[in-house]
PDB file of C-alpha atoms in Angstrom:
ATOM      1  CA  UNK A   1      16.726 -42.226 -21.313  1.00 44.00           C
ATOM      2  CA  UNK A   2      18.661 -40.164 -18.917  1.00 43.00           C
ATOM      3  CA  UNK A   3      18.808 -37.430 -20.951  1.00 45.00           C
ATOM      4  CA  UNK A   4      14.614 -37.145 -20.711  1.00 40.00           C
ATOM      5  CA  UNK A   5      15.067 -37.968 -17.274  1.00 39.00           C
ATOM      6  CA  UNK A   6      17.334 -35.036 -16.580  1.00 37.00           C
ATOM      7  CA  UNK A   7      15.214 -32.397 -18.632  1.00 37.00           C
ATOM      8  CA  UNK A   8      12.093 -34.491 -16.587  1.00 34.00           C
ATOM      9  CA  UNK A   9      14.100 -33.295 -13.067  1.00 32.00           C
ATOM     10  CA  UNK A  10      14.720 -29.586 -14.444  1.00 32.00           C
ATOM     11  CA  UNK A  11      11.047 -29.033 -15.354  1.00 29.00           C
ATOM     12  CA  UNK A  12      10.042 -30.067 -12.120  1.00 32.00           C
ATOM     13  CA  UNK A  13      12.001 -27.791 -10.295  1.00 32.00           C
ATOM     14  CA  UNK A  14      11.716 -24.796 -12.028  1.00 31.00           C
ATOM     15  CA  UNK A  15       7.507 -25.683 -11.819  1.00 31.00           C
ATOM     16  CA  UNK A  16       8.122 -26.468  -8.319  1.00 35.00           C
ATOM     17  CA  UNK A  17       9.581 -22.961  -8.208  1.00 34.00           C
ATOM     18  CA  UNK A  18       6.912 -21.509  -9.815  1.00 31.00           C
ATOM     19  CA  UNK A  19       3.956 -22.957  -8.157  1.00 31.00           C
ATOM     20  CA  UNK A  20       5.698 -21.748  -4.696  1.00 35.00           C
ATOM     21  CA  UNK A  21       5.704 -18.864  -6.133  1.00 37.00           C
ATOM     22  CA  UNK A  22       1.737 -19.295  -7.445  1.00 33.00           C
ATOM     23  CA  UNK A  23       0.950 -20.351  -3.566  1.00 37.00           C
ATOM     24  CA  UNK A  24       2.703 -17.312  -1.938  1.00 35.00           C
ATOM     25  CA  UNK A  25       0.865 -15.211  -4.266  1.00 32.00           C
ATOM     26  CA  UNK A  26      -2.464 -16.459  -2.557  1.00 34.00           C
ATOM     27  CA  UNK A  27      -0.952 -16.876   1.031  1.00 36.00           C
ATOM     28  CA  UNK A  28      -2.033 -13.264   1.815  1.00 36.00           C
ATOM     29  CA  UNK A  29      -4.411 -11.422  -0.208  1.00 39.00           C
ATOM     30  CA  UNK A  30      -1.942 -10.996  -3.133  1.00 44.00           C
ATOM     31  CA  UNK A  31       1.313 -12.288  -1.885  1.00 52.00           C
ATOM     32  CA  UNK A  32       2.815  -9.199  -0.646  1.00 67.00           C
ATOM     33  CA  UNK A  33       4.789 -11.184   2.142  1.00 70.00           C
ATOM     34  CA  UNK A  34       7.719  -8.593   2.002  1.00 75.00           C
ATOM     35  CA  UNK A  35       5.588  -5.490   3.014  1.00 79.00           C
ATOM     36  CA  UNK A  36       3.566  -7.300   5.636  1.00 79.00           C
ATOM     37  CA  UNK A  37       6.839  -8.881   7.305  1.00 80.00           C
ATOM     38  CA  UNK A  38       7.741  -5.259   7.103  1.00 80.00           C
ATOM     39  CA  UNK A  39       4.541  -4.130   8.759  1.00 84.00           C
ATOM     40  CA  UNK A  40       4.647  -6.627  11.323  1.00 82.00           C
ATOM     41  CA  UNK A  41       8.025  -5.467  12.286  1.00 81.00           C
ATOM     42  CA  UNK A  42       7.185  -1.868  12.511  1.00 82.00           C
ATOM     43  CA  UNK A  43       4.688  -2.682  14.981  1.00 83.00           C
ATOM     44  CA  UNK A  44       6.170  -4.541  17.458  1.00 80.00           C
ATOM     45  CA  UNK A  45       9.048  -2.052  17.192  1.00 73.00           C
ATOM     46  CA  UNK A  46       8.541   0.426  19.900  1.00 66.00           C
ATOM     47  CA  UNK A  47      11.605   2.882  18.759  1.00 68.00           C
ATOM     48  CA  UNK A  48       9.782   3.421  15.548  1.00 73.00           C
ATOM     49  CA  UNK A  49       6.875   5.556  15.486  1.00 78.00           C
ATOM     50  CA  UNK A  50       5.791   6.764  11.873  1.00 79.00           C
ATOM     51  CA  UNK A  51       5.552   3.785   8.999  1.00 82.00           C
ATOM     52  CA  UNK A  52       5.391   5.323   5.533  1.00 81.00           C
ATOM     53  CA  UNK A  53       3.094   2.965   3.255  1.00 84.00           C
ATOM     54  CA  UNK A  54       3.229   4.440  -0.376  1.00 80.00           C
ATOM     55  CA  UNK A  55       2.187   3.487  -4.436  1.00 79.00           C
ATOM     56  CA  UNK A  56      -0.212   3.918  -7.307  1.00 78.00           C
ATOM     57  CA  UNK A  57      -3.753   4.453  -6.966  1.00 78.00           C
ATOM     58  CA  UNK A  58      -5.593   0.981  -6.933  1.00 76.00           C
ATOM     59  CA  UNK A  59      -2.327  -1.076  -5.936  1.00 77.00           C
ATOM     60  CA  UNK A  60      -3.511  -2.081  -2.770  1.00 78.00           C
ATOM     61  CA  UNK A  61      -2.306   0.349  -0.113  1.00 83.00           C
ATOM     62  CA  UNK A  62      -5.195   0.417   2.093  1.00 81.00           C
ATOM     63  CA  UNK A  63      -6.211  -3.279   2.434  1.00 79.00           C
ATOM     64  CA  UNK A  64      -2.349  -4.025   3.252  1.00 82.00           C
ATOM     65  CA  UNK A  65      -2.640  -1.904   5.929  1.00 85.00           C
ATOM     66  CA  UNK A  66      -6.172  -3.084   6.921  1.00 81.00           C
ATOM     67  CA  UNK A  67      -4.982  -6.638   7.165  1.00 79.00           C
ATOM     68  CA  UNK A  68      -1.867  -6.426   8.506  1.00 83.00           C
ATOM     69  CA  UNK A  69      -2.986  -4.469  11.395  1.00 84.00           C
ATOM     70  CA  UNK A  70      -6.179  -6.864  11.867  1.00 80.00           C
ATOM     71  CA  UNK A  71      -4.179  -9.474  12.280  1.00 81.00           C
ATOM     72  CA  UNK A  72      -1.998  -8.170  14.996  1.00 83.00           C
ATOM     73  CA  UNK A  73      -4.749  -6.635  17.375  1.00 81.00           C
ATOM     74  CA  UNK A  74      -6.343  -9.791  17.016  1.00 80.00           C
ATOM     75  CA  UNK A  75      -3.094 -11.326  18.385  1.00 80.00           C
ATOM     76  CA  UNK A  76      -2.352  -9.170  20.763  1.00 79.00           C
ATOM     77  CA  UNK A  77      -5.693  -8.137  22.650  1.00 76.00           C
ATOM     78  CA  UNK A  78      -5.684 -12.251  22.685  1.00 76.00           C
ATOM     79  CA  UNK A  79      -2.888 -12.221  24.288  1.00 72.00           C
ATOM     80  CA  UNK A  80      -4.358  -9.057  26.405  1.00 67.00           C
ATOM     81  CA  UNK A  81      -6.885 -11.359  27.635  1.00 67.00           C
ATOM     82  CA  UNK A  82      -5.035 -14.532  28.193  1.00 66.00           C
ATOM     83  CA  UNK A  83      -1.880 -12.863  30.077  1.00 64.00           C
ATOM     84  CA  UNK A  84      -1.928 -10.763  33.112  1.00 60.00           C
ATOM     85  CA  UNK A  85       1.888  -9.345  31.543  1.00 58.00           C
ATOM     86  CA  UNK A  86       0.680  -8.657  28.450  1.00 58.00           C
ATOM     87  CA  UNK A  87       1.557  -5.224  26.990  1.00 59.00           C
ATOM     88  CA  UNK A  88      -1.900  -3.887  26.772  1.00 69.00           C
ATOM     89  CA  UNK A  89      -4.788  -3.839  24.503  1.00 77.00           C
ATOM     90  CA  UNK A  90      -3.459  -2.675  20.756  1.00 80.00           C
ATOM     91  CA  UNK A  91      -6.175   0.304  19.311  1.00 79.00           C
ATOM     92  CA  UNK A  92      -6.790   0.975  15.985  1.00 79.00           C
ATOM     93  CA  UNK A  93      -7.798   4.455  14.908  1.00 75.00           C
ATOM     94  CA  UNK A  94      -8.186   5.114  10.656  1.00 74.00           C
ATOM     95  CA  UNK A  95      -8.795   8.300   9.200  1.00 71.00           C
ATOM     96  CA  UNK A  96      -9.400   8.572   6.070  1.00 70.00           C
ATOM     97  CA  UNK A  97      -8.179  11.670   4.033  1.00 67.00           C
ATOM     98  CA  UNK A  98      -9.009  10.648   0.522  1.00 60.00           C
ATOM     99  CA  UNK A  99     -11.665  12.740  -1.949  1.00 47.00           C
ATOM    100  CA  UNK A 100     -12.719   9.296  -3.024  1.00 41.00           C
ATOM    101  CA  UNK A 101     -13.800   8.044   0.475  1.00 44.00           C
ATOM    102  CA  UNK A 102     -15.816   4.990  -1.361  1.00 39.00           C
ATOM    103  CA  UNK A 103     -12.794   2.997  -1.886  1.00 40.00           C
ATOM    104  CA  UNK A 104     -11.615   2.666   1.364  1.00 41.00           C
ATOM    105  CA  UNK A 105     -12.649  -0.796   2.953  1.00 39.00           C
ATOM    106  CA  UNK A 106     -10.211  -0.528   5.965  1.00 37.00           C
ATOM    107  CA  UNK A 107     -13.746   0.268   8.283  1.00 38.00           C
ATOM    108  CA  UNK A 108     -15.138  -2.894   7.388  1.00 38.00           C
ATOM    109  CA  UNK A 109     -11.767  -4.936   7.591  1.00 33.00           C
ATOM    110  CA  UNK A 110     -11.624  -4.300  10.934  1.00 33.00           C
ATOM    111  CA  UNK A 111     -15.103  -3.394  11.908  1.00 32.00           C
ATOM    112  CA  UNK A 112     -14.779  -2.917  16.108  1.00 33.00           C
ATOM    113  CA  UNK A 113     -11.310  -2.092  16.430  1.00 33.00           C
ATOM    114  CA  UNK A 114     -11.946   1.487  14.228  1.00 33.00           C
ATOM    115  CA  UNK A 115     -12.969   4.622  15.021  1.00 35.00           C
ATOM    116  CA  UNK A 116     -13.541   6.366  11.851  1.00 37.00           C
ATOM    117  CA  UNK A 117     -12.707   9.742  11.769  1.00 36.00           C
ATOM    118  CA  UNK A 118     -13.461  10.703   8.512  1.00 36.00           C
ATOM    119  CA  UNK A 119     -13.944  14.103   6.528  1.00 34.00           C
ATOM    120  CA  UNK A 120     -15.265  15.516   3.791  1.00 36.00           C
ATOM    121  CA  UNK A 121     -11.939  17.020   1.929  1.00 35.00           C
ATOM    122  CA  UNK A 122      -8.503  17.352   2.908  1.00 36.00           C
ATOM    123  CA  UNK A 123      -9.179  21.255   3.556  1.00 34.00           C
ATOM    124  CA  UNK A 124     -12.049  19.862   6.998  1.00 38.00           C
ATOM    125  CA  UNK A 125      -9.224  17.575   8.216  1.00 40.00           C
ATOM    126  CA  UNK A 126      -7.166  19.434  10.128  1.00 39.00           C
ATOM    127  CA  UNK A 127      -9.749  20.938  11.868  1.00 38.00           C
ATOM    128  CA  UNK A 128     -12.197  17.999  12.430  1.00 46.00           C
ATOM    129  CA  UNK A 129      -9.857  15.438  12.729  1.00 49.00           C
ATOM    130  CA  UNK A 130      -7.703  17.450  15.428  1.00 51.00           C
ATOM    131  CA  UNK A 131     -10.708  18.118  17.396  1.00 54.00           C
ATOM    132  CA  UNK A 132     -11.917  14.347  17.256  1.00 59.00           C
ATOM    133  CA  UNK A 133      -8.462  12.575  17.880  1.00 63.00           C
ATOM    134  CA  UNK A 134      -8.039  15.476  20.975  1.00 65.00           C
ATOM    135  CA  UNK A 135     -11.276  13.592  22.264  1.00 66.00           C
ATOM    136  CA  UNK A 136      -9.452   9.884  21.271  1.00 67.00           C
ATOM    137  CA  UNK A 137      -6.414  10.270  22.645  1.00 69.00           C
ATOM    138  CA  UNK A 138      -7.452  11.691  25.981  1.00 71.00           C
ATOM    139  CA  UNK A 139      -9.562   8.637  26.366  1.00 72.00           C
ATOM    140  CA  UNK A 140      -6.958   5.921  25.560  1.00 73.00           C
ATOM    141  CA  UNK A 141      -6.675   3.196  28.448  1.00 75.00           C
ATOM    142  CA  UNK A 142      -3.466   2.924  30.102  1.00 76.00           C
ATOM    143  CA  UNK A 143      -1.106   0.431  29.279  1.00 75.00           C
ATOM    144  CA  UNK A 144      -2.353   0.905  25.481  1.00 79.00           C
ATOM    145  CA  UNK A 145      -0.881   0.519  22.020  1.00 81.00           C
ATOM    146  CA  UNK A 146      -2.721   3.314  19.403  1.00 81.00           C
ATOM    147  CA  UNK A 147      -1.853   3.003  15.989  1.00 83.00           C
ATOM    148  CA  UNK A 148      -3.505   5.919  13.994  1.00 81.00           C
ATOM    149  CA  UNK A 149      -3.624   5.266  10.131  1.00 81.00           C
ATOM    150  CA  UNK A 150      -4.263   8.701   8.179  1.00 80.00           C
ATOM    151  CA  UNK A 151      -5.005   7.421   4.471  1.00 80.00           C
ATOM    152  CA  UNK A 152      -4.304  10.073   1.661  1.00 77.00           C
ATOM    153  CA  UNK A 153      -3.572  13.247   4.113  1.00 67.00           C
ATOM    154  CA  UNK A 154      -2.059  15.525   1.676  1.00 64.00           C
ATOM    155  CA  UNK A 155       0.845  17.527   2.522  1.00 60.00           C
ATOM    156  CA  UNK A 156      -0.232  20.766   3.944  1.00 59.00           C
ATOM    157  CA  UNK A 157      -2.206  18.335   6.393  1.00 62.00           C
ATOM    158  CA  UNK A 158       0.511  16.357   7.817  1.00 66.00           C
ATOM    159  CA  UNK A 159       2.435  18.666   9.556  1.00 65.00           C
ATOM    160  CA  UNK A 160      -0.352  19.595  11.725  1.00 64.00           C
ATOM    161  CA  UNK A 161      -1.595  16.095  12.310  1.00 66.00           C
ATOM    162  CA  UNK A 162       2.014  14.941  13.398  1.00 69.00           C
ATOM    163  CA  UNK A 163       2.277  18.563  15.563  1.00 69.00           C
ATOM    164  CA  UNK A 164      -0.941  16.991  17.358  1.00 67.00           C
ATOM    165  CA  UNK A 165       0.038  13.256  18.041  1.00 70.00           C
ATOM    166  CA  UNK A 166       3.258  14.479  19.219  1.00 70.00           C
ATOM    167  CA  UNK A 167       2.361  17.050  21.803  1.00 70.00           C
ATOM    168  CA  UNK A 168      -0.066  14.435  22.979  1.00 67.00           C
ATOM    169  CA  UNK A 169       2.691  11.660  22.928  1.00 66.00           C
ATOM    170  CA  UNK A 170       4.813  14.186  25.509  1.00 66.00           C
ATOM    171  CA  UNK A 171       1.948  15.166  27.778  1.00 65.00           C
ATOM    172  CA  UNK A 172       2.039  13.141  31.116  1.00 59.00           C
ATOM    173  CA  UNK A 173      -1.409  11.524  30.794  1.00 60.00           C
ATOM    174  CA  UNK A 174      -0.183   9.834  27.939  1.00 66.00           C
ATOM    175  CA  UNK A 175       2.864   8.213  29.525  1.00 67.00           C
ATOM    176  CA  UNK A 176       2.691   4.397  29.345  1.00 70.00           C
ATOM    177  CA  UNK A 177       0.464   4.333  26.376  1.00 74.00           C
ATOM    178  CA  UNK A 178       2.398   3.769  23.184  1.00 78.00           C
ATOM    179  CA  UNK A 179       1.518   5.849  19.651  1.00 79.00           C
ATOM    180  CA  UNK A 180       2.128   4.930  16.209  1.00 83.00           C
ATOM    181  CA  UNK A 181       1.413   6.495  12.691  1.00 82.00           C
ATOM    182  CA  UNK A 182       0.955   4.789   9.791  1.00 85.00           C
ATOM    183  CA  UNK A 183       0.478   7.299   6.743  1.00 83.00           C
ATOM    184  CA  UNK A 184      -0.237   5.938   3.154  1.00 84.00           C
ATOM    185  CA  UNK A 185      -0.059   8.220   0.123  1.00 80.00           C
ATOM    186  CA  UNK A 186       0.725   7.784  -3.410  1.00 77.00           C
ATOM    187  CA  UNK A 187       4.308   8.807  -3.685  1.00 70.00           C
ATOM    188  CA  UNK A 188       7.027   8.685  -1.360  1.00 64.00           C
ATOM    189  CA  UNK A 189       7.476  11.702   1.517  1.00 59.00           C
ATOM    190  CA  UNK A 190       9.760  10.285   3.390  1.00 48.00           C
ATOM    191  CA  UNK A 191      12.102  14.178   3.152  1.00 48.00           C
ATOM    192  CA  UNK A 192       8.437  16.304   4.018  1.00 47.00           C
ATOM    193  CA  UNK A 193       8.059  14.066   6.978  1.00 46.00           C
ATOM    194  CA  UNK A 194      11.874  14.455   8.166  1.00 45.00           C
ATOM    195  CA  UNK A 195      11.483  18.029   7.516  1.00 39.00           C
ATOM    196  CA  UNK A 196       7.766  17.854   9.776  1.00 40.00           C
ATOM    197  CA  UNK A 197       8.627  16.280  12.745  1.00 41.00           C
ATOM    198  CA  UNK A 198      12.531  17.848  13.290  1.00 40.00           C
ATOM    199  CA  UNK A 199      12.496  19.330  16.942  1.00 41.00           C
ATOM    200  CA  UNK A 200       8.868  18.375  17.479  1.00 39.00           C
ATOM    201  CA  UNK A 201       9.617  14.897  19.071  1.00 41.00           C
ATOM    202  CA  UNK A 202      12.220  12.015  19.541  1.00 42.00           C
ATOM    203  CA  UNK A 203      12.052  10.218  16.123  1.00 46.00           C
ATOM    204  CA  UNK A 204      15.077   8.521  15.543  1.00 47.00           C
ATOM    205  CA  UNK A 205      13.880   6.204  12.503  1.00 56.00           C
ATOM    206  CA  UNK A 206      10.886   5.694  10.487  1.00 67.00           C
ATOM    207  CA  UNK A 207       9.920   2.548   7.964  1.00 74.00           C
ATOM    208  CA  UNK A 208       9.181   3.404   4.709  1.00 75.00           C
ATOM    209  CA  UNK A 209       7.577   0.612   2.632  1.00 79.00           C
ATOM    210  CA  UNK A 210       6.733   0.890  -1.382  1.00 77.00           C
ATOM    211  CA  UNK A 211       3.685  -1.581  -2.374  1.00 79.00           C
ATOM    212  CA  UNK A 212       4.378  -1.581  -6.601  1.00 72.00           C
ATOM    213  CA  UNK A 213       1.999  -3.726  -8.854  1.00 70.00           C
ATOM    214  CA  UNK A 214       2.605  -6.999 -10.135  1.00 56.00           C
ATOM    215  CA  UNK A 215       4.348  -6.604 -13.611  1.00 53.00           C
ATOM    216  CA  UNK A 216       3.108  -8.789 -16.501  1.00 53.00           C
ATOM    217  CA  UNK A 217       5.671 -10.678 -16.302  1.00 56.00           C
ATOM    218  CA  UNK A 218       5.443 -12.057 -13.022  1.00 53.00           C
ATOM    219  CA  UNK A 219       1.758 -12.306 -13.521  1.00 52.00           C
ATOM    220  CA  UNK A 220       2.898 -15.303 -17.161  1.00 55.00           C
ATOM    221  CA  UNK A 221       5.393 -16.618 -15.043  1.00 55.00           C
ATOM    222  CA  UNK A 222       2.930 -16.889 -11.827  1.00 50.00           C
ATOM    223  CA  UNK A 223       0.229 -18.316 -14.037  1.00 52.00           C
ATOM    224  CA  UNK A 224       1.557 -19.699 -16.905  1.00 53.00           C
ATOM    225  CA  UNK A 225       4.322 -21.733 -14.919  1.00 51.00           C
ATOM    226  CA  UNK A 226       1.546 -22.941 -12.983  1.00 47.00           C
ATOM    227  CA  UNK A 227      -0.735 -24.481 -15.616  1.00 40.00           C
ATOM    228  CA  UNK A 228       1.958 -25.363 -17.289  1.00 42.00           C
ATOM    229  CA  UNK A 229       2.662 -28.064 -14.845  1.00 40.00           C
ATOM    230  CA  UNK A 230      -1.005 -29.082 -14.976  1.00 41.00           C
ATOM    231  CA  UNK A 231      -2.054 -29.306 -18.582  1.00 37.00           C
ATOM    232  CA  UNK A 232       1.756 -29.550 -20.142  1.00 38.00           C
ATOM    233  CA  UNK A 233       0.256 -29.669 -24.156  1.00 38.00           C
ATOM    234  CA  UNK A 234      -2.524 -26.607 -23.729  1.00 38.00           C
ATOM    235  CA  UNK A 235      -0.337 -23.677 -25.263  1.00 38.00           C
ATOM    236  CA  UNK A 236      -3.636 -22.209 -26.124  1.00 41.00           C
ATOM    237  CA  UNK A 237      -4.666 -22.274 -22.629  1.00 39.00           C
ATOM    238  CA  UNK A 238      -1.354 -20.863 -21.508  1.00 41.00           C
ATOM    239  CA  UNK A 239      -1.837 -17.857 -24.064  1.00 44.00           C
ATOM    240  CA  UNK A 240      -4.829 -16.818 -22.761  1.00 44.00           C
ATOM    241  CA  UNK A 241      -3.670 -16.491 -19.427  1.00 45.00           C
ATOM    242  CA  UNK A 242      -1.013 -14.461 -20.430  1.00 46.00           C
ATOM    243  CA  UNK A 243      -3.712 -11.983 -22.538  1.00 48.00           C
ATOM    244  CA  UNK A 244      -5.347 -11.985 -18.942  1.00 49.00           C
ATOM    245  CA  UNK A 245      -2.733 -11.480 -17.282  1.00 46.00           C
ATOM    246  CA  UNK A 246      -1.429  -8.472 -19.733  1.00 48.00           C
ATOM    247  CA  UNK A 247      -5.170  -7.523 -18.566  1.00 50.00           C
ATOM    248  CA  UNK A 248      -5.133  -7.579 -15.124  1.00 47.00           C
ATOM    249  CA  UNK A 249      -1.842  -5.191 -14.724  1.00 44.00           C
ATOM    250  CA  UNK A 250      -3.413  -2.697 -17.704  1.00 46.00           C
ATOM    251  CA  UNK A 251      -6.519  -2.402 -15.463  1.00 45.00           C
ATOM    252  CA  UNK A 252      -4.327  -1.688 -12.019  1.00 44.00           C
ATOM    253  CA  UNK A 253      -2.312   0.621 -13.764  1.00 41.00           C
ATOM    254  CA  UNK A 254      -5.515   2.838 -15.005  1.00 40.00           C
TER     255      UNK A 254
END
């Protein structure tokens, strides 16, 4: 009797486990709490200007960005409005770099607060985009927070692009507004932007933030530890959401 009772207490914990685990994947978007804490913290860090947001194609990059950065100008320009300290109204600038413009939704995340400054191929963005965020910049309220996202700028762009926020960032016009960079590529280039930005302008530190897919296994032990606790006897059930979840992380990876 205690025996079943014990085993009774250990299956309930390890499911409680599991379905915290099952909730946090759904608390944002796809549970990625780590790299929006991460996020978050970048942003209201004013020594840090450049964020590095890098992984796969298809991982989820670009709506991790897009909602993290939603949800704090919403905060803040609240707080703009409701508070005659506040630290001024938080702008959100995205250009997008990528051949494969389509797949962006970051415009639509956060519809009013963008200014999209997109071009064609990666060869028109210097050009273009150094001409339009000229024209941005020099219009940015005092008392402002700018966070410019460049999605997919290859690596013969970024030098220039960083050249042209940071001459901006040390002109006097621009004193009292505050500028950060969020740039999101596939792999990591953390040493090309070290190397870019050396002697160009103060950057003691930047935050450089991996988003990796789920792996099938923590897609069966998501899943399959939550069911489990519903419908205890259904080992069919729980082996087809395993082949679904084996599914799921074969499609992201394509």
């Amino acid at each position: 009797m205690s025996g079943k009772r014990k085993r009774k207490s250990e299956t309930e914990d390890a499911t409680g486990s599991l379905v915290t685990d099952h909730e946090k994947l759904n608390e944002f978007w796809t549970g990625r709490d780590q790299e929006v804490l991460y996020l978050q913290a970048f942003l209201r860090q004013k020594r840090i200007p450049l964020a590095l947001v890098h992984g796969t194609t298809g991982v989820g990059k670009t709506r991790l960005v897009a909602q993290t950065l939603n949800e704090f100008a919403s905060r803040m320009n609240e707080l703009h409005l409701n508070s005659a300290e506040s630290p001024g109204k938080v702008l959100v600038t995205y250009v997008d770099c990528r051949w494969h413009r389509s797949e962006s939704s970051l415009s639509n995340a956060l519809a009013s607060q963008i200014a999209s400054l997109s071009s064609e191929t990666s060869r028109n963005l210097v050009c273009r985009s150094a001409c339009d965020l000229s024209v941005l910049l020099e219009s940015v309220p005092e008392k402002s927070h700018l966070v410019i996202v460049l999605d997919g700028a290859e690596e013969n762009c970024i030098g220039a692009i960083l050249d042209l926020l940071n001459s901006f960032s040390s002109e006097s016009h621009f004193k009292g507004k505050f500028l950060q960079t969020v740039l999101i590529g596939e792999r990591p280039f953390s040493n090309l932007c070290g190397i870019s930005i050396e002697g160009r302008a103060p950057l003691d530190a930047f935050l450089s933030i991996h988003v990796a897919p789920y792996t099938v296994e923590d897609l069966v032990k998501i899943i399959v530890g939550h069911y489990d606790h519903t419908y205890p006897e259904s080992f069919a059930l729980r082996s087809l959401f395993v082949a679904v979840a084996q599914l799921v992380v074969e499609t992201v990876s394509l």
